[in-house]
Amino acid sequence: MTEQELIFTAVSMKRRAWCPYSGFAVGAALECSDGSVFTGCNIESASFSPTICAERTAAAKAVSEGHTDFVRIAVAGSGPDYCWPCGVCRQFLSEFSPDGSLEVIAVDKNGRWESMTLAQLLPRTFGKHSL
Ligand code: THU
């Protein structure tokens, strides 16, 4: 999948977002090393704390299907700023990109985007090497 296709897939996934409380729809498209792509959206809960972000939805789908080597992820939000993953998602993604080479593509509501590696977004990670 090209970068543009991955971004388009993430943007399309905003339609599936379950976000009646924040009204902030997020879509994600995660590419693994074999080229497979897993999608996700944010899913909110009336009791708030069980809410899951779009990135972790996509990551859980990938891992539960046996794909544990993450290469690229596009995250499309609904605000004027680029939708960079929250801290919890950065940590969660780092489990499956321990060298931090995962490319994170953050997309704004107008489809503009910027990219950075996970290592740039989460330096000095706590990982399995730390245990
Ligand atoms: N959210 C995501 O899905 N991904 C992010 O990177 C940031 C935040 C969701 C969580 C919540 O449903 C809504 O956006 C507002 O925070």
PDB file of C-alpha atoms and ligand atoms in Angstrom:
ATOM      1  CA  MET A   1       0.000   0.000   0.000  1.00  0.00           C
ATOM      2  CA  THR A   2       1.297   3.469  -0.805  1.00  0.00           C
ATOM      3  CA  GLU A   3       1.575   6.157   1.852  1.00  0.00           C
ATOM      4  CA  GLN A   4      -1.407   7.967   0.327  1.00  0.00           C
ATOM      5  CA  GLU A   5      -3.504   4.780   0.400  1.00  0.00           C
ATOM      6  CA  LEU A   6      -2.622   4.165   4.043  1.00  0.00           C
ATOM      7  CA  ILE A   7      -3.619   7.751   4.880  1.00  0.00           C
ATOM      8  CA  PHE A   8      -6.857   7.421   2.896  1.00  0.00           C
ATOM      9  CA  THR A   9      -7.669   4.185   4.742  1.00  0.00           C
ATOM     10  CA  ALA A  10      -7.133   5.884   8.119  1.00  0.00           C
ATOM     11  CA  VAL A  11      -9.339   8.817   7.108  1.00  0.00           C
ATOM     12  CA  SER A  12     -12.066   6.402   5.906  1.00  0.00           C
ATOM     13  CA  MET A  13     -12.045   4.646   9.280  1.00  0.00           C
ATOM     14  CA  LYS A  14     -13.239   7.821  11.019  1.00  0.00           C
ATOM     15  CA  ARG A  15     -16.725   6.837   9.798  1.00  0.00           C
ATOM     16  CA  ARG A  16     -16.633   3.838  12.127  1.00  0.00           C
ATOM     17  CA  ALA A  17     -15.631   5.811  15.223  1.00  0.00           C
ATOM     18  CA  TRP A  18     -17.857   5.367  18.260  1.00  0.00           C
ATOM     19  CA  CYS A  19     -17.400   8.749  19.892  1.00  0.00           C
ATOM     20  CA  PRO A  20     -20.747  10.043  21.211  1.00  0.00           C
ATOM     21  CA  TYR A  21     -19.073  11.740  24.202  1.00  0.00           C
ATOM     22  CA  SER A  22     -16.141  13.603  22.686  1.00  0.00           C
ATOM     23  CA  GLY A  23     -17.439  13.911  19.134  1.00  0.00           C
ATOM     24  CA  PHE A  24     -13.787  13.500  18.101  1.00  0.00           C
ATOM     25  CA  ALA A  25     -13.565  10.733  15.489  1.00  0.00           C
ATOM     26  CA  VAL A  26     -10.194   9.052  14.900  1.00  0.00           C
ATOM     27  CA  GLY A  27      -9.256   6.448  12.297  1.00  0.00           C
ATOM     28  CA  ALA A  28      -6.075   4.398  12.035  1.00  0.00           C
ATOM     29  CA  ALA A  29      -4.448   2.155   9.442  1.00  0.00           C
ATOM     30  CA  LEU A  30      -1.525   0.000  10.598  1.00  0.00           C
ATOM     31  CA  GLU A  31       0.839  -1.721   8.162  1.00  0.00           C
ATOM     32  CA  CYS A  32       2.859  -4.764   9.242  1.00  0.00           C
ATOM     33  CA  SER A  33       6.138  -6.074   7.823  1.00  0.00           C
ATOM     34  CA  ASP A  34       4.418  -8.540   5.475  1.00  0.00           C
ATOM     35  CA  GLY A  35       2.342  -5.709   3.969  1.00  0.00           C
ATOM     36  CA  SER A  36      -0.888  -6.585   5.757  1.00  0.00           C
ATOM     37  CA  VAL A  37      -2.964  -3.627   6.948  1.00  0.00           C
ATOM     38  CA  PHE A  38      -5.214  -3.503  10.008  1.00  0.00           C
ATOM     39  CA  THR A  39      -7.674  -0.713  10.620  1.00  0.00           C
ATOM     40  CA  GLY A  40      -9.087   0.821  13.777  1.00  0.00           C
ATOM     41  CA  CYS A  41     -11.241   3.587  15.162  1.00  0.00           C
ATOM     42  CA  ASN A  42     -11.722   5.030  18.624  1.00  0.00           C
ATOM     43  CA  ILE A  43     -14.416   3.364  20.717  1.00  0.00           C
ATOM     44  CA  GLU A  44     -15.747   5.335  23.679  1.00  0.00           C
ATOM     45  CA  SER A  45     -17.641   4.109  26.726  1.00  0.00           C
ATOM     46  CA  ALA A  46     -20.286   5.824  28.854  1.00  0.00           C
ATOM     47  CA  SER A  47     -18.028   5.192  31.848  1.00  0.00           C
ATOM     48  CA  PHE A  48     -15.204   6.979  29.958  1.00  0.00           C
ATOM     49  CA  SER A  49     -12.086   5.170  31.212  1.00  0.00           C
ATOM     50  CA  PRO A  50     -12.584   1.988  29.129  1.00  0.00           C
ATOM     51  CA  THR A  51     -12.342   4.130  25.971  1.00  0.00           C
ATOM     52  CA  ILE A  52      -9.845   2.757  23.458  1.00  0.00           C
ATOM     53  CA  CYS A  53      -8.005   4.874  20.898  1.00  0.00           C
ATOM     54  CA  ALA A  54      -8.025   4.089  17.185  1.00  0.00           C
ATOM     55  CA  GLU A  55      -4.327   3.130  17.232  1.00  0.00           C
ATOM     56  CA  ARG A  56      -4.772   0.510  19.954  1.00  0.00           C
ATOM     57  CA  THR A  57      -7.867  -0.887  18.234  1.00  0.00           C
ATOM     58  CA  ALA A  58      -5.792  -1.439  15.085  1.00  0.00           C
ATOM     59  CA  ALA A  59      -2.846  -2.838  17.075  1.00  0.00           C
ATOM     60  CA  ALA A  60      -5.053  -5.304  18.964  1.00  0.00           C
ATOM     61  CA  LYS A  61      -6.579  -6.503  15.705  1.00  0.00           C
ATOM     62  CA  ALA A  62      -3.112  -7.046  14.192  1.00  0.00           C
ATOM     63  CA  VAL A  63      -1.648  -8.897  17.175  1.00  0.00           C
ATOM     64  CA  SER A  64      -4.730 -11.069  17.625  1.00  0.00           C
ATOM     65  CA  GLU A  65      -4.369 -12.103  13.967  1.00  0.00           C
ATOM     66  CA  GLY A  66      -0.718 -13.027  14.493  1.00  0.00           C
ATOM     67  CA  HIS A  67       0.979  -9.864  13.160  1.00  0.00           C
ATOM     68  CA  THR A  68       3.460  -8.468  15.650  1.00  0.00           C
ATOM     69  CA  ASP A  69       5.969  -6.540  13.502  1.00  0.00           C
ATOM     70  CA  PHE A  70       4.645  -3.012  12.940  1.00  0.00           C
ATOM     71  CA  VAL A  71       6.107  -0.871  10.147  1.00  0.00           C
ATOM     72  CA  ARG A  72       3.840   2.143   9.546  1.00  0.00           C
ATOM     73  CA  ILE A  73       0.703   3.618  11.064  1.00  0.00           C
ATOM     74  CA  ALA A  74      -1.462   6.467   9.819  1.00  0.00           C
ATOM     75  CA  VAL A  75      -3.674   8.204  12.396  1.00  0.00           C
ATOM     76  CA  ALA A  76      -6.385  10.575  11.202  1.00  0.00           C
ATOM     77  CA  GLY A  77      -8.086  12.912  13.663  1.00  0.00           C
ATOM     78  CA  SER A  78     -10.855  15.480  13.523  1.00  0.00           C
ATOM     79  CA  GLY A  79      -9.053  18.559  14.730  1.00  0.00           C
ATOM     80  CA  PRO A  80      -6.943  21.289  13.138  1.00  0.00           C
ATOM     81  CA  ASP A  81      -3.743  19.753  14.536  1.00  0.00           C
ATOM     82  CA  TYR A  82      -1.984  16.593  13.417  1.00  0.00           C
ATOM     83  CA  CYS A  83      -3.340  13.635  15.395  1.00  0.00           C
ATOM     84  CA  TRP A  84      -0.219  12.317  17.126  1.00  0.00           C
ATOM     85  CA  PRO A  85      -0.787   9.191  19.258  1.00  0.00           C
ATOM     86  CA  CYS A  86      -1.399   9.748  22.971  1.00  0.00           C
ATOM     87  CA  GLY A  87       1.182   8.578  25.499  1.00  0.00           C
ATOM     88  CA  VAL A  88      -0.580   5.308  26.235  1.00  0.00           C
ATOM     89  CA  CYS A  89      -0.709   4.453  22.524  1.00  0.00           C
ATOM     90  CA  ARG A  90       2.978   5.329  22.047  1.00  0.00           C
ATOM     91  CA  GLN A  91       3.883   2.879  24.796  1.00  0.00           C
ATOM     92  CA  PHE A  92       1.528   0.221  23.430  1.00  0.00           C
ATOM     93  CA  LEU A  93       2.881   0.547  19.880  1.00  0.00           C
ATOM     94  CA  SER A  94       6.485   0.370  21.115  1.00  0.00           C
ATOM     95  CA  GLU A  95       5.862  -3.205  22.241  1.00  0.00           C
ATOM     96  CA  PHE A  96       5.663  -4.168  18.559  1.00  0.00           C
ATOM     97  CA  SER A  97       8.377  -1.825  17.279  1.00  0.00           C
ATOM     98  CA  PRO A  98      11.034  -2.229  19.980  1.00  0.00           C
ATOM     99  CA  ASP A  99      13.680  -0.423  17.905  1.00  0.00           C
ATOM    100  CA  GLY A 100      11.337   2.536  17.435  1.00  0.00           C
ATOM    101  CA  SER A 101      11.502   2.377  13.645  1.00  0.00           C
ATOM    102  CA  LEU A 102       7.701   2.420  13.283  1.00  0.00           C
ATOM    103  CA  GLU A 103       6.779   5.358  11.041  1.00  0.00           C
ATOM    104  CA  VAL A 104       3.897   7.337  12.538  1.00  0.00           C
ATOM    105  CA  ILE A 105       1.913   9.461  10.094  1.00  0.00           C
ATOM    106  CA  ALA A 106      -0.318  11.997  11.851  1.00  0.00           C
ATOM    107  CA  VAL A 107      -3.169  13.439   9.800  1.00  0.00           C
ATOM    108  CA  ASP A 108      -5.340  16.488  10.522  1.00  0.00           C
ATOM    109  CA  LYS A 109      -9.018  17.009   9.642  1.00  0.00           C
ATOM    110  CA  ASN A 110      -8.076  18.459   6.259  1.00  0.00           C
ATOM    111  CA  GLY A 111      -5.937  15.492   5.261  1.00  0.00           C
ATOM    112  CA  ARG A 112      -2.633  17.285   5.811  1.00  0.00           C
ATOM    113  CA  TRP A 113      -0.026  15.105   7.453  1.00  0.00           C
ATOM    114  CA  GLU A 114       3.415  14.885   9.003  1.00  0.00           C
ATOM    115  CA  SER A 115       5.462  11.830   9.928  1.00  0.00           C
ATOM    116  CA  MET A 116       7.998  10.878  12.594  1.00  0.00           C
ATOM    117  CA  THR A 117       9.427   7.652  13.905  1.00  0.00           C
ATOM    118  CA  LEU A 118       8.138   6.167  17.136  1.00  0.00           C
ATOM    119  CA  ALA A 119      11.659   6.585  18.565  1.00  0.00           C
ATOM    120  CA  GLN A 120      11.324  10.341  18.040  1.00  0.00           C
ATOM    121  CA  LEU A 121       7.904  10.370  19.711  1.00  0.00           C
ATOM    122  CA  LEU A 122       8.924   8.109  22.602  1.00  0.00           C
ATOM    123  CA  PRO A 123      12.653   8.234  23.342  1.00  0.00           C
ATOM    124  CA  ARG A 124      14.239   6.113  26.079  1.00  0.00           C
ATOM    125  CA  THR A 125      11.351   3.659  26.076  1.00  0.00           C
ATOM    126  CA  PHE A 126      10.543   1.306  28.893  1.00  0.00           C
ATOM    127  CA  GLY A 127      10.517  -2.068  27.158  1.00  0.00           C
ATOM    128  CA  LYS A 128      11.247  -5.713  27.741  1.00  0.00           C
ATOM    129  CA  HIS A 129      14.967  -4.826  27.929  1.00  0.00           C
ATOM    130  CA  SER A 130      14.133  -2.805  31.049  1.00  0.00           C
ATOM    131  CA  LEU A 131      12.671  -5.718  32.991  1.00  0.00           C
TER     132      LEU A 131
HETATM  133  N1  THU B   1      -8.076   9.397  20.504  1.00  0.00           N
HETATM  134  C1  THU B   1      -7.602   8.458  19.633  1.00  0.00           C
HETATM  135  O1  THU B   1      -8.341   7.569  19.207  1.00  0.00           O
HETATM  136  N2  THU B   1      -6.299   8.528  19.264  1.00  0.00           N
HETATM  137  C2  THU B   1      -5.434   9.516  19.620  1.00  0.00           C
HETATM  138  O2  THU B   1      -4.285   9.504  19.228  1.00  0.00           O
HETATM  139  C3  THU B   1      -5.904  10.611  20.478  1.00  0.00           C
HETATM  140  C4  THU B   1      -7.249  10.444  21.085  1.00  0.00           C
HETATM  141  C5  THU B   1      -9.501   9.369  20.868  1.00  0.00           C
HETATM  142  C6  THU B   1      -9.801   8.987  22.292  1.00  0.00           C
HETATM  143  C7  THU B   1     -11.147   9.659  22.501  1.00  0.00           C
HETATM  144  O3  THU B   1     -12.170   8.789  22.027  1.00  0.00           O
HETATM  145  C8  THU B   1     -11.115  10.878  21.586  1.00  0.00           C
HETATM  146  O4  THU B   1     -10.053  10.651  20.677  1.00  0.00           O
HETATM  147  C9  THU B   1     -10.884  12.181  22.316  1.00  0.00           C
HETATM  148  O5  THU B   1      -9.772  12.133  23.124  1.00  0.00           O
END
